CSV table of C-alpha atoms in Angstrom, one decimal:
chain,number,residue,atom,x,y,z
L,1,MET,CA,-49.1,-7.4,-1.3
L,2,LYS,CA,-51.9,-5.5,-0.3
L,3,GLY,CA,-50.3,-2.9,1.9
L,4,GLU,CA,-47.9,-2.5,-1.0
L,5,SER,CA,-50.6,-2.0,-3.9
L,6,GLU,CA,-52.4,0.7,-1.4
L,7,GLU,CA,-49.0,2.6,-1.0
L,8,GLU,CA,-48.5,2.4,-4.8
L,9,GLU,CA,-51.9,3.9,-5.6
L,10,THR,CA,-51.4,6.7,-2.8
L,11,LYS,CA,-48.3,7.5,-4.8
L,12,ARG,CA,-49.9,7.7,-8.0
L,13,LYS,CA,-53.1,9.9,-6.6
L,14,LEU,CA,-50.4,12.5,-4.9
L,15,PRO,CA,-49.6,14.1,-8.2
L,16,GLU,CA,-53.1,14.9,-8.9
L,17,LYS,CA,-54.0,16.5,-5.6
L,18,GLN,CA,-50.9,18.6,-5.7
L,19,LEU,CA,-51.0,22.4,-6.6
L,20,PRO,CA,-48.4,23.8,-8.9
L,21,ASP,CA,-46.0,26.7,-8.3
L,22,ARG,CA,-47.8,28.8,-10.7
L,23,VAL,CA,-51.1,28.3,-8.9
L,24,ALA,CA,-49.5,28.7,-5.6
L,25,ALA,CA,-48.2,32.0,-6.4
L,26,LEU,CA,-51.6,33.3,-7.4
L,27,LEU,CA,-53.2,31.8,-4.1
L,28,PRO,CA,-51.4,32.5,-1.1
L,29,GLU,CA,-53.8,30.4,1.1
L,30,SER,CA,-52.5,27.1,-0.9
L,31,ALA,CA,-49.5,27.1,1.4
L,32,LEU,CA,-52.1,25.4,3.9
L,33,TYR,CA,-53.4,23.0,1.6
L,34,THR,CA,-49.9,22.1,0.5
L,35,GLN,CA,-48.9,21.7,4.4
L,36,LEU,CA,-51.8,19.4,4.8
L,37,LEU,CA,-50.8,17.5,1.9
L,38,GLU,CA,-47.3,16.7,3.5
L,39,PHE,CA,-49.0,16.0,7.0
L,40,GLU,CA,-51.4,13.2,5.1
L,41,SER,CA,-48.3,11.8,3.6
L,42,ARG,CA,-46.3,11.6,7.1
L,43,VAL,CA,-49.8,10.0,8.3
L,44,ASP,CA,-50.2,7.6,5.3
L,45,ALA,CA,-46.3,6.3,6.1
L,46,ALA,CA,-47.1,5.8,9.8
L,47,LEU,CA,-50.3,3.8,9.3
L,48,HIS,CA,-48.4,1.6,6.8
L,49,ARG,CA,-45.8,1.1,9.3
L,50,LYS,CA,-48.2,0.4,11.9
L,51,LYS,CA,-50.2,-2.2,9.6
L,52,VAL,CA,-46.8,-4.1,8.8
L,53,ASP,CA,-46.0,-4.2,12.9
L,54,ILE,CA,-49.7,-5.6,13.3
L,55,GLN,CA,-49.3,-8.1,10.6
L,56,GLU,CA,-45.9,-9.2,12.1
L,57,ALA,CA,-47.6,-9.5,15.3
L,58,LEU,CA,-50.6,-11.4,14.5
L,59,LYS,CA,-48.2,-14.1,12.7
L,60,SER,CA,-47.1,-15.2,16.3
L,61,PRO,CA,-49.7,-13.4,18.4
L,62,PRO,CA,-49.0,-13.2,22.2
L,63,ALA,CA,-50.9,-15.2,24.7
L,64,LEU,CA,-51.6,-13.8,28.5
L,65,GLN,CA,-51.6,-16.5,30.9
L,66,ARG,CA,-55.0,-16.5,32.9
L,67,THR,CA,-56.6,-18.9,35.6
L,68,LEU,CA,-59.3,-20.9,34.2
L,69,ARG,CA,-61.7,-22.0,37.2
L,70,ILE,CA,-63.6,-25.3,36.5
L,71,TYR,CA,-67.0,-25.7,38.3
L,72,VAL,CA,-68.4,-29.1,38.9
L,73,PHE,CA,-71.2,-29.8,40.4
L,74,ASN,CA,-75.0,-31.4,40.0
L,75,THR,CA,-78.8,-31.2,40.2
L,76,PHE,CA,-81.6,-33.6,40.5
L,77,ALA,CA,-85.3,-33.8,40.1
L,78,ASN,CA,-88.1,-35.6,41.2
L,79,GLN,CA,-86.1,-37.8,43.8
L,80,ALA,CA,-89.0,-38.0,46.1
L,81,PRO,CA,-89.2,-41.0,48.7
L,82,ARG,CA,-90.4,-44.2,47.0
L,83,THR,CA,-94.0,-45.3,47.8
L,84,ILE,CA,-96.0,-48.3,47.1
L,85,PRO,CA,-97.9,-48.4,45.0
L,86,PRO,CA,-96.0,-45.3,43.0
L,87,PRO,CA,-98.2,-42.7,41.9
L,88,LYS,CA,-99.7,-42.5,38.6
L,89,ASN,CA,-98.3,-40.2,35.6
L,90,ALA,CA,-95.5,-39.4,38.1
L,91,GLU,CA,-92.0,-38.1,36.6
L,92,PRO,CA,-89.1,-40.4,36.6
L,93,PRO,CA,-86.3,-39.3,38.9
L,94,THR,CA,-83.3,-37.6,37.2
L,95,TRP,CA,-80.1,-35.7,37.7
L,96,SER,CA,-77.6,-33.5,36.0
L,97,LEU,CA,-74.2,-33.4,36.3
L,98,LYS,CA,-72.8,-30.2,35.0
L,99,ILE,CA,-69.3,-28.8,34.2
L,100,ILE,CA,-68.5,-25.1,33.5
L,101,GLY,CA,-65.4,-22.8,33.0
L,102,ARG,CA,-64.6,-19.5,33.4
L,103,VAL,CA,-61.4,-17.2,32.9
L,104,LEU,CA,-61.0,-15.1,36.2
L,105,GLU,CA,-60.5,-11.8,36.0
L,106,ASP,CA,-60.4,-8.8,38.4
L,107,GLY,CA,-63.8,-7.2,38.9
L,108,ALA,CA,-65.6,-10.5,37.2
L,109,GLU,CA,-69.6,-10.0,37.8
L,110,LEU,CA,-71.1,-12.9,39.6
L,111,ASP,CA,-74.1,-14.3,38.4
L,112,PRO,CA,-77.2,-13.7,40.6
L,113,ALA,CA,-78.5,-17.0,40.4
L,114,SER,CA,-75.1,-18.9,41.3
L,115,VAL,CA,-71.6,-18.4,42.2
L,116,VAL,CA,-70.7,-18.9,38.2
L,117,PRO,CA,-69.2,-15.6,37.1
L,118,LYS,CA,-70.7,-14.4,33.8
L,119,HIS,CA,-68.7,-15.4,30.6
L,120,ASN,CA,-66.4,-12.4,29.4
L,121,PRO,CA,-66.9,-12.5,25.2
L,122,VAL,CA,-63.1,-11.2,25.0
L,123,TYR,CA,-62.0,-14.7,26.2
L,124,PRO,CA,-62.5,-18.1,24.5
L,125,LYS,CA,-65.3,-20.4,25.5
L,126,PHE,CA,-64.8,-23.2,28.2
L,127,SER,CA,-64.6,-26.0,25.6
L,128,SER,CA,-62.0,-24.3,23.6
L,129,PHE,CA,-59.2,-25.1,25.9
L,130,PHE,CA,-59.8,-28.9,25.8
L,131,LYS,CA,-59.2,-31.3,23.1
L,132,ARG,CA,-61.3,-34.1,24.4
L,133,VAL,CA,-63.4,-34.5,27.8
L,134,THR,CA,-64.1,-37.7,28.8
L,135,ILE,CA,-67.2,-38.7,31.4
L,136,ALA,CA,-67.1,-42.2,32.7
L,137,LEU,CA,-70.4,-42.9,34.8
L,138,ASP,CA,-71.2,-46.1,37.0
L,139,PRO,CA,-71.2,-49.0,34.4
L,140,SER,CA,-73.3,-51.3,36.9
L,141,LEU,CA,-76.0,-48.4,36.9
L,142,TYR,CA,-75.6,-47.4,33.3
L,143,PRO,CA,-74.3,-50.6,31.2
L,144,GLU,CA,-75.5,-49.6,27.9
L,145,ASN,CA,-73.5,-46.0,27.7
L,146,PRO,CA,-71.0,-45.9,30.8
L,147,LEU,CA,-68.9,-43.4,28.9
L,148,ILE,CA,-69.6,-40.0,27.6
L,149,ILE,CA,-66.8,-38.6,24.8
L,150,TRP,CA,-66.8,-35.0,23.6
L,151,GLU,CA,-64.1,-34.1,20.9
L,152,ASN,CA,-63.1,-30.6,20.0
L,153,ALA,CA,-62.4,-31.8,16.4
L,154,ARG,CA,-65.9,-32.9,16.0
L,155,SER,CA,-67.6,-30.1,17.8
L,156,ALA,CA,-69.4,-27.3,15.7
L,157,ALA,CA,-68.9,-24.5,17.6
L,158,PRO,CA,-67.5,-23.8,21.4
L,159,GLN,CA,-69.5,-24.2,24.2
L,160,GLU,CA,-69.6,-22.5,27.7
L,161,GLY,CA,-69.8,-26.0,29.6
L,162,PHE,CA,-71.1,-29.4,29.2
L,163,GLU,CA,-74.1,-31.2,31.0
L,164,VAL,CA,-74.7,-34.9,31.3
L,165,LYS,CA,-78.5,-35.4,32.2
L,166,ARG,CA,-79.9,-39.3,32.9
L,167,LYS,CA,-82.6,-41.0,34.9
L,168,GLY,CA,-81.8,-42.2,38.2
L,169,ASP,CA,-82.2,-42.4,42.0
L,170,LYS,CA,-79.0,-43.9,43.0
L,171,GLU,CA,-75.7,-41.9,43.9
L,172,PHE,CA,-72.3,-42.9,42.6
L,173,SER,CA,-68.9,-41.1,41.7
L,174,ALA,CA,-68.4,-40.0,38.0
L,175,ASN,CA,-64.9,-39.7,36.8
L,176,ILE,CA,-64.3,-36.8,34.7
L,177,ARG,CA,-61.0,-36.8,32.4
L,178,LEU,CA,-60.1,-33.7,30.6
L,179,GLU,CA,-57.0,-33.2,28.0
L,180,MET,CA,-56.1,-29.6,27.3
L,181,ASN,CA,-56.2,-28.4,24.0
L,182,TYR,CA,-52.4,-26.3,23.6
L,183,ASN,CA,-52.0,-24.0,20.9
L,184,PRO,CA,-49.2,-24.1,20.0
L,185,GLU,CA,-48.7,-27.9,21.4
L,186,LYS,CA,-47.3,-28.2,24.6
L,187,PHE,CA,-45.1,-31.3,26.1
L,188,LYS,CA,-44.6,-32.6,29.3
L,189,LEU,CA,-40.7,-32.9,30.2
L,190,SER,CA,-38.6,-35.7,31.4
L,191,GLN,CA,-37.8,-35.5,34.8
L,192,PRO,CA,-34.2,-35.1,33.8
L,193,LEU,CA,-34.9,-32.2,31.6
L,194,MET,CA,-37.2,-30.7,33.9
L,195,GLU,CA,-34.5,-30.2,36.5
L,196,VAL,CA,-32.3,-28.8,33.9
L,197,LEU,CA,-34.7,-25.9,32.6
L,198,GLY,CA,-36.9,-25.7,35.6
L,199,VAL,CA,-40.4,-26.1,33.8
L,200,GLU,CA,-42.6,-28.9,33.5
L,201,VAL,CA,-45.1,-28.4,30.5
L,202,ASP,CA,-44.1,-26.1,27.6
L,203,THR,CA,-44.1,-25.9,23.8
L,204,ARG,CA,-40.8,-27.5,21.7
L,205,SER,CA,-39.7,-24.0,20.2
L,206,ARG,CA,-39.5,-22.6,24.0
L,207,VAL,CA,-37.8,-25.7,25.3
L,208,ILE,CA,-34.9,-25.4,22.2
L,209,ALA,CA,-34.6,-21.7,23.3
L,210,ALA,CA,-34.3,-22.5,26.9
L,211,LEU,CA,-31.5,-24.9,26.3
L,212,TRP,CA,-29.9,-22.4,24.0
L,213,GLN,CA,-30.0,-19.9,26.8
L,214,TYR,CA,-28.5,-22.3,29.3
L,215,ILE,CA,-25.6,-23.3,27.0
L,216,LYS,CA,-24.9,-19.9,26.6
L,217,ALA,CA,-25.1,-18.8,30.5
L,218,LYS,CA,-22.7,-22.0,31.3
L,219,LYS,CA,-20.3,-21.4,28.4
L,220,LEU,CA,-20.6,-24.8,27.1
L,221,GLN,CA,-20.3,-24.0,23.4
L,222,ASN,CA,-16.9,-25.4,22.0
L,223,PRO,CA,-14.2,-22.4,21.2
L,224,THR,CA,-12.6,-24.6,18.5
L,225,ASP,CA,-16.0,-25.9,16.8
L,226,PRO,CA,-19.0,-23.9,17.4
L,227,SER,CA,-21.2,-26.4,15.9
L,228,PHE,CA,-20.7,-28.5,19.1
L,229,PHE,CA,-21.3,-28.1,22.6
L,230,MET,CA,-20.2,-29.8,25.8
L,231,CYS,CA,-22.6,-31.5,28.1
L,232,ASP,CA,-22.0,-30.8,31.7
L,233,PRO,CA,-23.1,-33.2,34.4
L,234,GLN,CA,-26.7,-32.0,34.1
L,235,LEU,CA,-26.9,-32.2,30.5
L,236,LYS,CA,-25.1,-35.5,30.3
L,237,LYS,CA,-28.0,-36.9,32.3
L,238,VAL,CA,-30.5,-36.2,29.7
L,239,PHE,CA,-28.4,-36.8,26.5
L,240,GLY,CA,-25.9,-39.5,27.9
L,241,GLU,CA,-22.8,-37.9,25.8
L,242,ASP,CA,-19.9,-35.7,26.7
L,243,LYS,CA,-20.7,-33.2,23.7
L,244,LEU,CA,-23.3,-32.9,21.1
L,245,ARG,CA,-23.8,-31.1,17.7
L,246,PHE,CA,-26.2,-28.4,17.5
L,247,ALA,CA,-28.0,-29.8,14.9
L,248,MET,CA,-28.9,-33.0,16.7
L,249,LEU,CA,-30.6,-31.0,19.4
L,250,SER,CA,-34.2,-30.9,18.3
L,251,GLN,CA,-34.1,-34.8,17.4
L,252,LYS,CA,-32.6,-35.6,20.9
L,253,ILE,CA,-35.0,-33.7,22.8
L,254,SER,CA,-37.5,-35.9,21.5
L,255,GLN,CA,-37.1,-38.5,23.5
L,256,HIS,CA,-37.6,-36.3,26.5
L,257,LEU,CA,-41.3,-34.7,25.4
L,258,SER,CA,-44.4,-36.6,26.0
L,259,PRO,CA,-48.1,-35.5,25.7
L,260,PRO,CA,-49.0,-33.8,29.0
L,261,PRO,CA,-51.2,-35.7,31.5
L,262,PRO,CA,-54.6,-35.1,31.7
L,263,ILE,CA,-56.8,-33.6,34.5
L,264,ASN,CA,-59.0,-36.5,36.5
L,265,LEU,CA,-61.4,-35.1,38.6
L,266,GLU,CA,-64.2,-37.1,40.4
L,267,HIS,CA,-67.6,-36.0,41.4
L,268,LYS,CA,-70.1,-37.6,43.8
L,269,ILE,CA,-73.5,-37.6,42.4
L,270,LYS,CA,-75.8,-36.8,45.4
L,271,LEU,CA,-79.5,-36.8,45.0
L,272,SER,CA,-80.5,-35.2,48.6
L,273,GLY,CA,-80.7,-32.0,49.9
L,274,ASN,CA,-81.3,-28.9,48.3
L,275,GLY,CA,-80.0,-26.8,45.0
L,276,ALA,CA,-76.7,-27.8,43.5
L,277,HIS,CA,-74.6,-30.4,45.4
L,278,ALA,CA,-71.2,-30.9,46.0
L,279,SER,CA,-69.9,-28.0,44.2
L,280,ALA,CA,-66.0,-28.4,43.3
L,281,CYS,CA,-63.6,-25.8,42.0
L,282,TYR,CA,-60.5,-26.5,40.2
L,283,ASP,CA,-58.1,-24.0,39.0
L,284,VAL,CA,-55.9,-24.6,35.7
L,285,ILE,CA,-53.4,-22.2,34.3
L,286,VAL,CA,-54.3,-21.6,30.6
L,287,ASP,CA,-53.3,-19.2,27.6
L,288,VAL,CA,-55.3,-16.9,26.2
L,289,PRO,CA,-55.3,-14.7,23.1
L,290,PHE,CA,-54.2,-11.2,23.4
L,291,PRO,CA,-57.1,-9.1,24.2
L,292,LEU,CA,-56.6,-6.9,21.5
L,293,GLN,CA,-56.0,-9.6,18.9
L,294,LYS,CA,-59.3,-9.6,17.4
L,295,GLU,CA,-59.6,-5.8,17.2
L,296,MET,CA,-56.2,-5.9,15.5
L,297,SER,CA,-57.6,-8.4,12.9
L,298,ALA,CA,-60.6,-6.0,12.2
L,299,PHE,CA,-58.5,-3.0,12.0
L,300,LEU,CA,-56.6,-4.6,9.3
L,301,ALA,CA,-60.0,-6.0,7.4
L,302,ASN,CA,-61.9,-3.0,7.5
L,303,THR,CA,-62.1,-1.6,4.2
L,304,GLU,CA,-65.0,1.3,5.0
L,305,LYS,CA,-62.7,4.0,6.0
L,306,HIS,CA,-60.7,3.4,2.8
L,307,LYS,CA,-63.5,3.9,0.7
L,308,ASP,CA,-64.4,7.2,2.7
L,309,ILE,CA,-61.1,8.4,2.0
L,310,GLU,CA,-60.8,7.4,-1.8
L,311,ALA,CA,-64.3,9.4,-2.2
L,312,CYS,CA,-62.5,12.2,-0.7
L,313,ASP,CA,-59.4,12.0,-2.5
L,314,GLU,CA,-61.9,11.8,-6.0
L,315,VAL,CA,-63.4,15.0,-4.7
L,316,ILE,CA,-60.1,16.7,-4.4
L,317,SER,CA,-58.8,15.5,-7.6
L,318,ALA,CA,-61.9,16.9,-9.4
L,319,SER,CA,-61.3,20.3,-7.6
L,320,ILE,CA,-57.6,20.5,-8.5
L,321,LYS,CA,-58.6,20.0,-12.2
L,322,LYS,CA,-60.8,22.7,-11.7
L,323,ILE,CA,-58.4,25.0,-10.6
L,324,HIS,CA,-56.2,23.9,-13.4
L,325,GLU,CA,-58.8,24.7,-16.0
L,326,HIS,CA,-59.4,28.3,-14.2
L,327,ARG,CA,-55.8,29.1,-14.4
L,328,ARG,CA,-55.6,28.2,-17.9
L,329,ARG,CA,-58.5,30.4,-18.9
L,330,ARG,CA,-57.1,33.3,-16.7
L,331,ALA,CA,-53.6,33.2,-18.3
L,332,PHE,CA,-55.5,33.2,-21.9
L,333,PHE,CA,-57.6,36.2,-21.1
L,334,LEU,CA,-54.7,38.2,-19.2
L,335,GLY,CA,-52.4,37.6,-22.3
L,336,PHE,CA,-55.2,38.9,-24.6
L,337,SER,CA,-55.7,41.9,-22.3
L,338,GLN,CA,-52.3,43.0,-22.3
L,339,SER,CA,-51.3,42.9,-26.1
L,340,PRO,CA,-54.0,41.6,-28.3
L,341,VAL,CA,-52.2,41.7,-31.6
L,342,GLU,CA,-49.2,39.8,-30.5
L,343,PHE,CA,-51.5,37.4,-28.4
L,344,ILE,CA,-53.5,36.3,-31.5
L,345,ASN,CA,-50.4,36.1,-33.8
L,346,ALA,CA,-48.8,34.1,-31.6
L,347,LEU,CA,-52.0,31.9,-31.1
L,348,ILE,CA,-52.5,31.4,-34.6
L,349,ALA,CA,-48.7,30.4,-34.9
L,350,SER,CA,-49.1,28.0,-32.2
L,351,GLN,CA,-52.5,26.3,-33.7
L,352,SER,CA,-50.9,26.1,-37.4
L,353,LYS,CA,-47.8,24.6,-35.6
L,354,ASP,CA,-50.1,22.0,-34.0
L,355,LEU,CA,-52.3,21.5,-37.2
L,356,LYS,CA,-49.1,20.4,-39.1
L,357,LEU,CA,-48.2,18.3,-36.4
L,358,ILE,CA,-51.4,16.4,-36.7
L,359,ALA,CA,-51.3,16.3,-40.5
L,360,GLY,CA,-47.7,15.1,-40.4
L,361,GLU,CA,-46.2,18.0,-42.4
L,362,ALA,CA,-44.2,19.5,-39.5
L,363,ASN,CA,-41.4,19.2,-41.7
L,364,ARG,CA,-43.0,21.2,-44.8
L,365,ASN,CA,-41.9,24.7,-45.9
L,366,ILE,CA,-44.6,26.4,-47.7
L,367,GLU,CA,-42.7,29.4,-48.5
L,368,ARG,CA,-40.3,27.4,-50.2
L,369,GLU,CA,-42.6,25.3,-52.4
L,370,ARG,CA,-43.8,28.6,-53.8
L,371,ARG,CA,-40.9,29.2,-55.8
L,372,ALA,CA,-39.8,27.6,-59.0
L,373,ASP,CA,-36.1,26.6,-58.2
L,374,PHE,CA,-37.6,23.8,-55.4
L,375,TYR,CA,-39.2,21.7,-58.6
L,376,ASN,CA,-35.8,21.7,-60.4
L,377,GLN,CA,-34.3,19.5,-57.9
L,378,PRO,CA,-33.1,16.2,-59.0
L,379,TRP,CA,-36.1,13.9,-57.1
L,380,VAL,CA,-38.7,15.8,-58.9
L,381,GLU,CA,-38.3,14.2,-62.5
L,382,ASP,CA,-38.2,10.4,-60.6
L,383,ALA,CA,-41.2,11.5,-58.3
L,384,VAL,CA,-43.2,12.3,-61.6
L,385,ILE,CA,-42.4,9.4,-63.6
L,386,ARG,CA,-43.4,7.4,-60.2
L,387,TYR,CA,-46.9,9.0,-60.0
L,388,LEU,CA,-48.0,9.0,-63.6
L,389,ASN,CA,-46.9,5.1,-63.7
L,390,ARG,CA,-48.5,4.1,-60.8
L,391,LYS,CA,-51.9,2.1,-60.9
L,392,PRO,CA,-55.4,3.5,-60.8
L,393,ALA,CA,-57.2,2.1,-57.2
L,394,SER,CA,-60.3,1.2,-59.7
L,395,GLY,CA,-61.4,1.8,-63.0
L,396,ASN,CA,-59.7,4.0,-65.5
L,397,GLU,CA,-59.4,7.2,-62.9
L,398,GLY,CA,-55.9,8.5,-61.7
L,399,PRO,CA,-53.0,9.9,-63.4
L,400,GLY,CA,-53.0,9.2,-67.2
L,401,GLY,CA,-56.4,7.8,-67.6
L,402,GLY,CA,-59.3,9.0,-69.3
L,403,ALA,CA,-62.7,8.4,-70.8
L,404,GLY,CA,-61.2,6.4,-74.0
L,405,GLY,CA,-58.2,6.5,-76.2
L,406,SER,CA,-57.2,8.5,-78.9
């Protein structure tokens, strides 16, 4: 996971930012820096926990219930009385049917040009709440296209409302059918199940949870076999059995769940008077996302702050490296000033030992090799024979070879 990798990277960088005890002893002011590091680690841990909480919350985002007010009205143009003969170049009479919706909230600012409040960008647009919108016109007046259908699945972007504009000078009634778009999907409960739970429309998961709470409150679970529950008279009307297995509960309630009924509205298209006519308002309870959901998602996706922190960490790490280098130089010159001869001898011995390690001669004793007894050991003769008998790398060069034989 991304959070885990960030935490591992932070843990890996922390040692590079810490000051050793030897430096802290030389710099009393470094105690404040150490306290800042500890505070930073606590802040990082708190931020990581909050990020995990936000990620878990976004998996099942909370929703708030708000009132969606639907405004239905129509306007018209060029609906002057007919004259014989009609005037030349006259615009044809037209009308427009408008359906606009707003999520109501306290202190909403009204549009000066109408009674419709301004759209709040925090909430989804009007079309997001509907799966399908169907407008039926009078087929005798508009035989070619009496049905106008809008589908959410085919819409490129959400809209703040719908408008249907047609030519015509006759009044009639338009039927509007709105099918709600619930996310997660909601169902209408049957009458027997509605009497048990006291709700009319809800999601499948909430219906099952409510049934479990009802069974628990009524103590209907079978004490001898907890996988079954007994049906009281109310549940018996729903399931038609005396007892039922919990595993069958989800399957049994499917027959009691049906698609929620659409909202049917009728609007009279009027073509006389002034301004918008026959304005009607309808209130519907809808679920809207939690207002901070967008900000929470943006907080998780924002990486700019991480880049700034990483840049500061790199500067701190570079400064710590310089402090280490100055500490080593200080220790070098301080040792030399206190006892120059002993310091130089110790330095030469250390350098000699390092050279032996690099050359692979860490076990070689030069002082012993200077004595004749070293070459009287049993392995010397065998080593000399191997050395003399080995083949030269090229030409006649090598042990036992020469320019010519004698």
